[in-house]
Each structure stands twice: as C-alpha cells, then as structure tokens.
PDB file of C-alpha atoms in Angstrom:
ATOM      1  CA  UNK A  15    -159.725  84.621 -15.511  1.00  0.00           C
ATOM      2  CA  UNK A  16    -160.205  88.186 -16.690  1.00  0.00           C
ATOM      3  CA  UNK A  17    -158.938  89.816 -13.508  1.00  0.00           C
ATOM      4  CA  UNK A  18    -156.320  92.484 -14.115  1.00  0.00           C
ATOM      5  CA  UNK A  19    -153.209  91.617 -12.097  1.00  0.00           C
ATOM      6  CA  UNK A  20    -150.871  94.335 -13.440  1.00  0.00           C
ATOM      7  CA  UNK A  21    -151.866  97.845 -14.433  1.00  0.00           C
ATOM      8  CA  UNK A  22    -149.740 100.809 -15.548  1.00  0.00           C
ATOM      9  CA  UNK A  23    -151.423 104.202 -15.593  1.00  0.00           C
ATOM     10  CA  UNK A  24    -149.904 107.350 -17.104  1.00  0.00           C
ATOM     11  CA  UNK A  25    -146.512 105.837 -16.381  1.00  0.00           C
ATOM     12  CA  UNK A  26    -143.297 107.774 -17.028  1.00  0.00           C
ATOM     13  CA  UNK A  27    -140.009 106.079 -16.150  1.00  0.00           C
ATOM     14  CA  UNK A  28    -136.346 106.942 -16.357  1.00  0.00           C
ATOM     15  CA  UNK A  29    -133.386 108.163 -14.369  1.00  0.00           C
ATOM     16  CA  UNK A  30    -133.677 111.655 -12.868  1.00  0.00           C
ATOM     17  CA  UNK A  31    -133.869 113.998 -15.868  1.00  0.00           C
ATOM     18  CA  UNK A  32    -133.470 111.232 -18.430  1.00  0.00           C
ATOM     19  CA  UNK A  33    -136.948 110.068 -19.480  1.00  0.00           C
ATOM     20  CA  UNK A  34    -136.831 106.573 -20.989  1.00  0.00           C
ATOM     21  CA  UNK A  35    -140.560 105.969 -21.563  1.00  0.00           C
ATOM     22  CA  UNK A  36    -143.489 108.267 -20.947  1.00  0.00           C
ATOM     23  CA  UNK A  37    -147.261 108.182 -20.531  1.00  0.00           C
ATOM     24  CA  UNK A  38    -147.569 104.395 -20.754  1.00  0.00           C
ATOM     25  CA  UNK A  39    -150.942 102.777 -20.182  1.00  0.00           C
ATOM     26  CA  UNK A  40    -151.406  99.004 -20.298  1.00  0.00           C
ATOM     27  CA  UNK A  41    -152.738  96.121 -18.246  1.00  0.00           C
ATOM     28  CA  UNK A  42    -152.082  92.389 -17.915  1.00  0.00           C
ATOM     29  CA  UNK A  43    -154.815  89.871 -17.160  1.00  0.00           C
ATOM     30  CA  UNK A  44    -154.544  86.824 -14.945  1.00  0.00           C
ATOM     31  CA  UNK A  45    -153.414  83.775 -16.907  1.00  0.00           C
ATOM     32  CA  UNK A  46    -151.926  85.716 -19.827  1.00  0.00           C
ATOM     33  CA  UNK A  47    -148.475  85.224 -21.263  1.00  0.00           C
ATOM     34  CA  UNK A  48    -147.698  88.859 -21.951  1.00  0.00           C
ATOM     35  CA  UNK A  49    -144.727  90.035 -23.996  1.00  0.00           C
ATOM     36  CA  UNK A  50    -142.911  93.365 -23.766  1.00  0.00           C
ATOM     37  CA  UNK A  51    -141.133  93.851 -27.086  1.00  0.00           C
ATOM     38  CA  UNK A  52    -138.824  96.388 -28.626  1.00  0.00           C
ATOM     39  CA  UNK A  53    -135.355  96.947 -29.974  1.00  0.00           C
ATOM     40  CA  UNK A  54    -132.299  96.974 -27.728  1.00  0.00           C
ATOM     41  CA  UNK A  55    -132.148 100.106 -25.626  1.00  0.00           C
ATOM     42  CA  UNK A  56    -135.853 100.901 -25.847  1.00  0.00           C
ATOM     43  CA  UNK A  57    -136.412 100.631 -22.087  1.00  0.00           C
ATOM     44  CA  UNK A  58    -137.846  97.125 -21.699  1.00  0.00           C
ATOM     45  CA  UNK A  59    -135.640  96.148 -18.755  1.00  0.00           C
ATOM     46  CA  UNK A  60    -136.153  99.541 -17.127  1.00  0.00           C
ATOM     47  CA  UNK A  61    -139.888  99.004 -17.410  1.00  0.00           C
ATOM     48  CA  UNK A  62    -139.534  95.566 -15.809  1.00  0.00           C
ATOM     49  CA  UNK A  63    -137.558  97.029 -12.901  1.00  0.00           C
ATOM     50  CA  UNK A  64    -140.323  99.559 -12.329  1.00  0.00           C
ATOM     51  CA  UNK A  65    -142.966  96.829 -12.509  1.00  0.00           C
ATOM     52  CA  UNK A  66    -141.304  94.825  -9.738  1.00  0.00           C
ATOM     53  CA  UNK A  67    -140.451  97.836  -7.593  1.00  0.00           C
ATOM     54  CA  UNK A  68    -136.683  98.027  -8.008  1.00  0.00           C
ATOM     55  CA  UNK A  69    -137.115 101.535  -9.450  1.00  0.00           C
ATOM     56  CA  UNK A  70    -139.872 104.042  -8.758  1.00  0.00           C
ATOM     57  CA  UNK A  71    -141.734 105.766 -11.614  1.00  0.00           C
ATOM     58  CA  UNK A  72    -141.052 109.418 -12.331  1.00  0.00           C
ATOM     59  CA  UNK A  73    -144.794 109.843 -12.820  1.00  0.00           C
ATOM     60  CA  UNK A  74    -147.929 107.707 -12.787  1.00  0.00           C
ATOM     61  CA  UNK A  75    -148.387 104.409 -11.015  1.00  0.00           C
ATOM     62  CA  UNK A  76    -148.104 100.644 -11.297  1.00  0.00           C
ATOM     63  CA  UNK A  77    -150.552  98.356  -9.528  1.00  0.00           C
ATOM     64  CA  UNK A  78    -149.469  94.762  -8.967  1.00  0.00           C
ATOM     65  CA  UNK A  79    -151.978  92.252  -7.584  1.00  0.00           C
ATOM     66  CA  UNK A  80    -154.033  95.154  -6.265  1.00  0.00           C
ATOM     67  CA  UNK A  81    -151.064  96.785  -4.524  1.00  0.00           C
ATOM     68  CA  UNK A  82    -149.901 100.196  -5.742  1.00  0.00           C
ATOM     69  CA  UNK A  83    -146.121  99.859  -5.917  1.00  0.00           C
ATOM     70  CA  UNK A  84    -145.463 103.553  -5.237  1.00  0.00           C
ATOM     71  CA  UNK A  85    -147.318 103.475  -1.926  1.00  0.00           C
ATOM     72  CA  UNK A  86    -146.254 100.053  -0.699  1.00  0.00           C
ATOM     73  CA  UNK A  87    -144.423 100.047   2.651  1.00  0.00           C
ATOM     74  CA  UNK A  88    -141.507  97.686   3.223  1.00  0.00           C
ATOM     75  CA  UNK A  89    -143.598  95.022   4.968  1.00  0.00           C
ATOM     76  CA  UNK A  90    -146.266  95.025   2.242  1.00  0.00           C
ATOM     77  CA  UNK A  91    -143.590  95.011  -0.444  1.00  0.00           C
ATOM     78  CA  UNK A  92    -141.849  91.962   1.056  1.00  0.00           C
ATOM     79  CA  UNK A  93    -145.168  90.136   1.230  1.00  0.00           C
ATOM     80  CA  UNK A  94    -145.930  91.076  -2.376  1.00  0.00           C
ATOM     81  CA  UNK A  95    -142.543  89.788  -3.529  1.00  0.00           C
ATOM     82  CA  UNK A  96    -143.433  86.312  -2.273  1.00  0.00           C
ATOM     83  CA  UNK A  97    -146.261  86.280  -4.825  1.00  0.00           C
ATOM     84  CA  UNK A  98    -144.027  86.902  -7.835  1.00  0.00           C
ATOM     85  CA  UNK A  99    -141.059  85.110  -9.349  1.00  0.00           C
ATOM     86  CA  UNK A 100    -138.295  86.702 -11.395  1.00  0.00           C
ATOM     87  CA  UNK A 101    -135.775  85.130 -13.741  1.00  0.00           C
ATOM     88  CA  UNK A 102    -132.828  87.223 -14.847  1.00  0.00           C
ATOM     89  CA  UNK A 103    -130.768  87.205 -18.038  1.00  0.00           C
ATOM     90  CA  UNK A 104    -127.810  85.311 -16.629  1.00  0.00           C
ATOM     91  CA  UNK A 105    -129.769  83.240 -14.136  1.00  0.00           C
ATOM     92  CA  UNK A 106    -128.386  85.329 -11.221  1.00  0.00           C
ATOM     93  CA  UNK A 107    -127.575  82.182  -9.245  1.00  0.00           C
ATOM     94  CA  UNK A 108    -125.269  82.379  -6.235  1.00  0.00           C
ATOM     95  CA  UNK A 109    -122.051  80.773  -7.446  1.00  0.00           C
ATOM     96  CA  UNK A 110    -120.980  79.540  -4.004  1.00  0.00           C
ATOM     97  CA  UNK A 111    -124.241  77.648  -3.489  1.00  0.00           C
ATOM     98  CA  UNK A 112    -125.377  74.441  -5.166  1.00  0.00           C
ATOM     99  CA  UNK A 113    -128.380  74.461  -7.476  1.00  0.00           C
ATOM    100  CA  UNK A 114    -130.516  72.900  -4.750  1.00  0.00           C
ATOM    101  CA  UNK A 115    -129.360  75.505  -2.216  1.00  0.00           C
ATOM    102  CA  UNK A 116    -130.205  78.293  -4.657  1.00  0.00           C
ATOM    103  CA  UNK A 117    -133.720  76.947  -5.140  1.00  0.00           C
ATOM    104  CA  UNK A 118    -134.174  76.436  -1.401  1.00  0.00           C
ATOM    105  CA  UNK A 119    -133.196  80.004  -0.516  1.00  0.00           C
ATOM    106  CA  UNK A 120    -136.611  81.693  -1.051  1.00  0.00           C
ATOM    107  CA  UNK A 121    -138.279  78.963   1.002  1.00  0.00           C
ATOM    108  CA  UNK A 122    -135.791  79.413   3.838  1.00  0.00           C
ATOM    109  CA  UNK A 123    -136.210  83.191   3.814  1.00  0.00           C
ATOM    110  CA  UNK A 124    -139.975  83.459   3.443  1.00  0.00           C
ATOM    111  CA  UNK A 125    -141.534  80.320   4.962  1.00  0.00           C
ATOM    112  CA  UNK A 126    -141.461  78.337   8.199  1.00  0.00           C
ATOM    113  CA  UNK A 127    -141.233  75.005   6.427  1.00  0.00           C
ATOM    114  CA  UNK A 128    -139.007  72.265   7.829  1.00  0.00           C
ATOM    115  CA  UNK A 129    -135.810  71.141   6.118  1.00  0.00           C
ATOM    116  CA  UNK A 130    -137.526  67.997   4.882  1.00  0.00           C
ATOM    117  CA  UNK A 131    -140.455  69.988   3.471  1.00  0.00           C
ATOM    118  CA  UNK A 132    -138.077  72.380   1.732  1.00  0.00           C
ATOM    119  CA  UNK A 133    -136.067  69.474   0.323  1.00  0.00           C
ATOM    120  CA  UNK A 134    -139.240  67.910  -1.114  1.00  0.00           C
ATOM    121  CA  UNK A 135    -140.256  71.211  -2.756  1.00  0.00           C
ATOM    122  CA  UNK A 136    -136.760  71.746  -4.174  1.00  0.00           C
ATOM    123  CA  UNK A 137    -136.774  68.265  -5.700  1.00  0.00           C
ATOM    124  CA  UNK A 138    -140.227  68.902  -7.150  1.00  0.00           C
ATOM    125  CA  UNK A 139    -139.180  72.185  -8.770  1.00  0.00           C
ATOM    126  CA  UNK A 140    -135.932  70.749 -10.125  1.00  0.00           C
ATOM    127  CA  UNK A 141    -137.850  67.852 -11.654  1.00  0.00           C
ATOM    128  CA  UNK A 142    -140.260  70.312 -13.254  1.00  0.00           C
ATOM    129  CA  UNK A 143    -137.362  71.998 -15.082  1.00  0.00           C
ATOM    130  CA  UNK A 144    -135.600  68.697 -15.901  1.00  0.00           C
ATOM    131  CA  UNK A 145    -132.732  69.254 -13.451  1.00  0.00           C
ATOM    132  CA  UNK A 146    -133.597  66.628 -10.856  1.00  0.00           C
ATOM    133  CA  UNK A 147    -130.110  65.066 -11.195  1.00  0.00           C
ATOM    134  CA  UNK A 148    -128.223  68.350 -10.864  1.00  0.00           C
ATOM    135  CA  UNK A 149    -129.173  69.592  -7.412  1.00  0.00           C
ATOM    136  CA  UNK A 150    -125.644  69.083  -6.045  1.00  0.00           C
ATOM    137  CA  UNK A 151    -123.970  70.863  -8.947  1.00  0.00           C
ATOM    138  CA  UNK A 152    -122.675  74.418  -8.681  1.00  0.00           C
ATOM    139  CA  UNK A 153    -123.784  77.053 -11.233  1.00  0.00           C
ATOM    140  CA  UNK A 154    -120.323  77.106 -12.811  1.00  0.00           C
ATOM    141  CA  UNK A 155    -120.759  73.458 -13.756  1.00  0.00           C
ATOM    142  CA  UNK A 156    -123.964  74.102 -15.737  1.00  0.00           C
ATOM    143  CA  UNK A 157    -124.541  75.073 -19.358  1.00  0.00           C
ATOM    144  CA  UNK A 158    -126.249  78.356 -20.184  1.00  0.00           C
ATOM    145  CA  UNK A 159    -129.600  76.686 -20.744  1.00  0.00           C
ATOM    146  CA  UNK A 160    -129.325  74.741 -17.498  1.00  0.00           C
ATOM    147  CA  UNK A 161    -128.562  77.940 -15.569  1.00  0.00           C
ATOM    148  CA  UNK A 162    -131.722  79.496 -17.021  1.00  0.00           C
ATOM    149  CA  UNK A 163    -133.760  76.492 -15.918  1.00  0.00           C
ATOM    150  CA  UNK A 164    -132.168  76.513 -12.456  1.00  0.00           C
ATOM    151  CA  UNK A 165    -133.045  80.202 -12.150  1.00  0.00           C
ATOM    152  CA  UNK A 166    -136.595  79.340 -13.164  1.00  0.00           C
ATOM    153  CA  UNK A 167    -136.789  76.615 -10.510  1.00  0.00           C
ATOM    154  CA  UNK A 168    -135.792  79.177  -7.882  1.00  0.00           C
ATOM    155  CA  UNK A 169    -138.299  81.701  -9.265  1.00  0.00           C
ATOM    156  CA  UNK A 170    -141.194  79.230  -8.884  1.00  0.00           C
ATOM    157  CA  UNK A 171    -140.131  77.871  -5.483  1.00  0.00           C
ATOM    158  CA  UNK A 172    -142.874  79.857  -3.725  1.00  0.00           C
ATOM    159  CA  UNK A 173    -145.536  79.057  -6.372  1.00  0.00           C
ATOM    160  CA  UNK A 174    -145.866  82.681  -7.522  1.00  0.00           C
ATOM    161  CA  UNK A 175    -148.964  84.186  -9.080  1.00  0.00           C
ATOM    162  CA  UNK A 176    -146.882  86.187 -11.569  1.00  0.00           C
ATOM    163  CA  UNK A 177    -143.650  85.108 -13.231  1.00  0.00           C
ATOM    164  CA  UNK A 178    -141.343  87.662 -14.858  1.00  0.00           C
ATOM    165  CA  UNK A 179    -138.716  86.765 -17.466  1.00  0.00           C
ATOM    166  CA  UNK A 180    -136.000  89.247 -18.422  1.00  0.00           C
ATOM    167  CA  UNK A 181    -134.608  88.262 -21.839  1.00  0.00           C
ATOM    168  CA  UNK A 182    -135.057  84.507 -21.250  1.00  0.00           C
ATOM    169  CA  UNK A 183    -133.490  83.505 -24.591  1.00  0.00           C
ATOM    170  CA  UNK A 184    -130.419  85.714 -24.286  1.00  0.00           C
ATOM    171  CA  UNK A 185    -127.270  83.679 -24.835  1.00  0.00           C
ATOM    172  CA  UNK A 186    -129.104  80.457 -25.658  1.00  0.00           C
ATOM    173  CA  UNK A 187    -128.837  78.422 -28.838  1.00  0.00           C
ATOM    174  CA  UNK A 188    -132.103  77.854 -30.783  1.00  0.00           C
ATOM    175  CA  UNK A 189    -132.696  74.385 -29.308  1.00  0.00           C
ATOM    176  CA  UNK A 190    -132.198  75.533 -25.717  1.00  0.00           C
ATOM    177  CA  UNK A 191    -134.439  78.526 -26.382  1.00  0.00           C
ATOM    178  CA  UNK A 192    -137.154  76.283 -27.805  1.00  0.00           C
ATOM    179  CA  UNK A 193    -136.875  73.992 -24.764  1.00  0.00           C
ATOM    180  CA  UNK A 194    -137.406  76.997 -22.487  1.00  0.00           C
ATOM    181  CA  UNK A 195    -140.455  78.031 -24.527  1.00  0.00           C
ATOM    182  CA  UNK A 196    -141.961  74.573 -24.128  1.00  0.00           C
ATOM    183  CA  UNK A 197    -141.267  74.699 -20.404  1.00  0.00           C
ATOM    184  CA  UNK A 198    -143.069  78.038 -20.031  1.00  0.00           C
ATOM    185  CA  UNK A 199    -146.086  76.698 -21.918  1.00  0.00           C
ATOM    186  CA  UNK A 200    -146.073  73.509 -19.837  1.00  0.00           C
ATOM    187  CA  UNK A 201    -146.119  75.531 -16.615  1.00  0.00           C
ATOM    188  CA  UNK A 202    -149.049  77.606 -17.828  1.00  0.00           C
ATOM    189  CA  UNK A 203    -150.895  74.445 -18.879  1.00  0.00           C
ATOM    190  CA  UNK A 204    -150.332  72.983 -15.419  1.00  0.00           C
ATOM    191  CA  UNK A 205    -151.485  76.221 -13.766  1.00  0.00           C
ATOM    192  CA  UNK A 206    -153.814  78.248 -16.043  1.00  0.00           C
ATOM    193  CA  UNK A 207    -154.009  81.027 -13.439  1.00  0.00           C
ATOM    194  CA  UNK A 208    -150.268  81.716 -13.707  1.00  0.00           C
ATOM    195  CA  UNK A 209    -149.512  85.072 -15.325  1.00  0.00           C
ATOM    196  CA  UNK A 210    -146.236  85.326 -17.245  1.00  0.00           C
ATOM    197  CA  UNK A 211    -144.538  88.543 -18.350  1.00  0.00           C
ATOM    198  CA  UNK A 212    -141.722  88.103 -20.884  1.00  0.00           C
ATOM    199  CA  UNK A 213    -139.384  91.002 -21.635  1.00  0.00           C
ATOM    200  CA  UNK A 214    -137.509  90.388 -24.895  1.00  0.00           C
ATOM    201  CA  UNK A 215    -136.493  91.609 -28.321  1.00  0.00           C
ATOM    202  CA  UNK A 216    -136.352  88.039 -29.668  1.00  0.00           C
ATOM    203  CA  UNK A 217    -139.290  87.133 -31.884  1.00  0.00           C
ATOM    204  CA  UNK A 218    -138.678  83.380 -31.994  1.00  0.00           C
ATOM    205  CA  UNK A 219    -140.380  82.913 -28.640  1.00  0.00           C
ATOM    206  CA  UNK A 220    -142.941  85.668 -29.063  1.00  0.00           C
ATOM    207  CA  UNK A 221    -144.874  83.983 -31.866  1.00  0.00           C
ATOM    208  CA  UNK A 222    -144.718  80.694 -29.969  1.00  0.00           C
ATOM    209  CA  UNK A 223    -145.744  81.494 -26.419  1.00  0.00           C
ATOM    210  CA  UNK A 224    -147.396  84.898 -25.986  1.00  0.00           C
ATOM    211  CA  UNK A 225    -151.094  85.652 -25.906  1.00  0.00           C
ATOM    212  CA  UNK A 226    -150.600  89.396 -26.168  1.00  0.00           C
ATOM    213  CA  UNK A 227    -147.731  91.854 -26.506  1.00  0.00           C
ATOM    214  CA  UNK A 228    -146.911  95.517 -26.349  1.00  0.00           C
ATOM    215  CA  UNK A 229    -144.326  96.844 -28.804  1.00  0.00           C
ATOM    216  CA  UNK A 230    -142.244  99.762 -27.562  1.00  0.00           C
ATOM    217  CA  UNK A 231    -140.956 102.397 -29.978  1.00  0.00           C
ATOM    218  CA  UNK A 232    -137.862 103.951 -28.411  1.00  0.00           C
ATOM    219  CA  UNK A 233    -138.053 107.024 -30.654  1.00  0.00           C
ATOM    220  CA  UNK A 234    -141.599 107.807 -29.529  1.00  0.00           C
ATOM    221  CA  UNK A 235    -140.775 106.595 -25.990  1.00  0.00           C
ATOM    222  CA  UNK A 236    -144.161 104.938 -25.877  1.00  0.00           C
ATOM    223  CA  UNK A 237    -146.185 101.881 -26.861  1.00  0.00           C
ATOM    224  CA  UNK A 238    -146.579 101.589 -30.612  1.00  0.00           C
ATOM    225  CA  UNK A 239    -148.951  98.589 -30.541  1.00  0.00           C
ATOM    226  CA  UNK A 240    -150.847  96.357 -28.115  1.00  0.00           C
ATOM    227  CA  UNK A 241    -152.356  93.033 -29.156  1.00  0.00           C
ATOM    228  CA  UNK A 242    -151.706  89.501 -30.316  1.00  0.00           C
ATOM    229  CA  UNK A 243    -148.343  89.370 -32.121  1.00  0.00           C
ATOM    230  CA  UNK A 244    -149.596  87.407 -35.120  1.00  0.00           C
ATOM    231  CA  UNK A 245    -152.635  89.659 -35.493  1.00  0.00           C
ATOM    232  CA  UNK A 246    -150.460  92.771 -35.299  1.00  0.00           C
ATOM    233  CA  UNK A 247    -148.069  91.379 -37.896  1.00  0.00           C
ATOM    234  CA  UNK A 248    -150.870  91.196 -40.460  1.00  0.00           C
ATOM    235  CA  UNK A 249    -153.010  94.134 -39.416  1.00  0.00           C
ATOM    236  CA  UNK A 250    -150.904  96.938 -37.970  1.00  0.00           C
ATOM    237  CA  UNK A 251    -150.769 100.277 -39.785  1.00  0.00           C
ATOM    238  CA  UNK A 252    -147.609 101.292 -37.913  1.00  0.00           C
ATOM    239  CA  UNK A 253    -144.503 100.921 -40.110  1.00  0.00           C
ATOM    240  CA  UNK A 254    -142.178 100.337 -37.169  1.00  0.00           C
ATOM    241  CA  UNK A 255    -144.363  97.586 -35.708  1.00  0.00           C
ATOM    242  CA  UNK A 256    -144.788  95.861 -39.070  1.00  0.00           C
ATOM    243  CA  UNK A 257    -141.054  95.938 -39.803  1.00  0.00           C
ATOM    244  CA  UNK A 258    -140.179  94.797 -36.299  1.00  0.00           C
ATOM    245  CA  UNK A 259    -142.570  91.831 -36.330  1.00  0.00           C
ATOM    246  CA  UNK A 260    -141.816  90.777 -39.898  1.00  0.00           C
ATOM    247  CA  UNK A 261    -138.096  90.654 -39.220  1.00  0.00           C
ATOM    248  CA  UNK A 262    -138.392  86.966 -38.344  1.00  0.00           C
ATOM    249  CA  UNK A 263    -141.976  86.445 -39.405  1.00  0.00           C
ATOM    250  CA  UNK A 264    -144.139  83.402 -38.952  1.00  0.00           C
ATOM    251  CA  UNK A 265    -141.435  81.018 -40.122  1.00  0.00           C
ATOM    252  CA  UNK A 266    -140.187  81.095 -36.513  1.00  0.00           C
ATOM    253  CA  UNK A 267    -143.131  79.053 -35.280  1.00  0.00           C
ATOM    254  CA  UNK A 268    -142.203  75.689 -33.768  1.00  0.00           C
TER     255      UNK A 268
END
C-alpha cells in the first residue's frame, strides 16, 4: 500500500492577502497514520480545511484520491466527500438529533439503503466506538469523550478511505485521549488500507499512533520537518523541531 492518496504541490494557503502557509509540498500514502503538527496558530486547521475543500488554495494544488480539489465540480466533489470522513474538535453533532440519528445522517443523504440496513450499520458503528448502548441519547447527555466517539462513528458511517481528525484530543482528559488513540489504532488494524490524517499540537498521541508527521513552523510559514516523530526527535538538526518534539518526549508513550 504505497499509493499516494493525498498530495500537496507548491501549496500556498491563507485568506485573501493574509498568507498563512506557503510553498508546501508533501504527500500521504494509503494506510498511513499521518500527523500534522505545530504550535497553536500555525495554520494546521486552515491546512485541513484546504485539504478537504472547504477553502481553496491561494496557489498550488491538492490532489485527494486522484481528484484535484481545485478543479473538482460540485458533483465530483460530493462523490469525493463520500470517500472521506471528518471528525471535528467538538464533535459537531446535531444537538436536536439522537446519537443514532446523527450517525445515520450520512447514510440517509448519500445511499439508497433501507431503514433496516441503515439501522444495522448504525448499530455496528456505535458498537465499534463502544457506544452501542447510547444510540437514543442526545449529544448534550454525553461526556466530552463520548461526543468525540459519536462523531467518529458518524465519520466512518460510509466506510471512508481517508479519515481526518481535527484536534481529536482537545478538551479530553488523559484517559479519554488514550482511549481514542487505541480506537484509532484498532480501526487501522481492522482496515490496513484506511488512511488517517491527524491535525494536532498534542504530542501524547503523536508518539503513540502516527507513522509519519510534518511539523509546521509558523514563523517560516512552511514545513520544518517530515518523517517519523521518534526519528525526528533524535535526529533533527532543526532547533524548533527538536524543542517542539522534546517538550513531552518519549515518556508520553503508552
């Protein structure tokens, strides 16, 4: 599984005249757990939004599953979105819908499956994230960690090829964060072809789950390092990268 499923070429992103990151070049291979690291405000979430097509690059291009995002028409884009799953910082669940209804929504919108088929899939996904007994609960009745897992169940409802996480550990206690890490690894073990992109500034998870990372330097507005996090920690010649990765160090391994 060495196929490249995400590729950024000469990518510059930002908002009108405000350049956030410039001249980025990186790729993600099928089956990788790929981390996008950097301090708060470095542009990680902006990069994610460009990768999934919410924003358009100021320059350069992003190719996702062979589809150039810049040139994708609305029909192609909608089809592409059924092949990816996205989990957001706060879960982004609809508060007026139950957990089961939230998970069912992508299936209702993008498939012709019957109600019984959708119900079976919802139960399967909720069981996968250890929420099989909480389908009738509303998001407001869940803990922070449970909301994250419910958001993950919705993100994998369509069995995506790529799964994006935006700050998955934000707001979670260490135990809940570790549980989420184990869940991500379990999903990849169940489906080795699944590609996972994790956007974070938390190192606890990075040393545990990622195969490869890029570290963004917000002062240079570019990638300071690309490689395995543990290898970079011991071998980088970049002061920023070394300081960033040694902040929590290898003691964070679970």
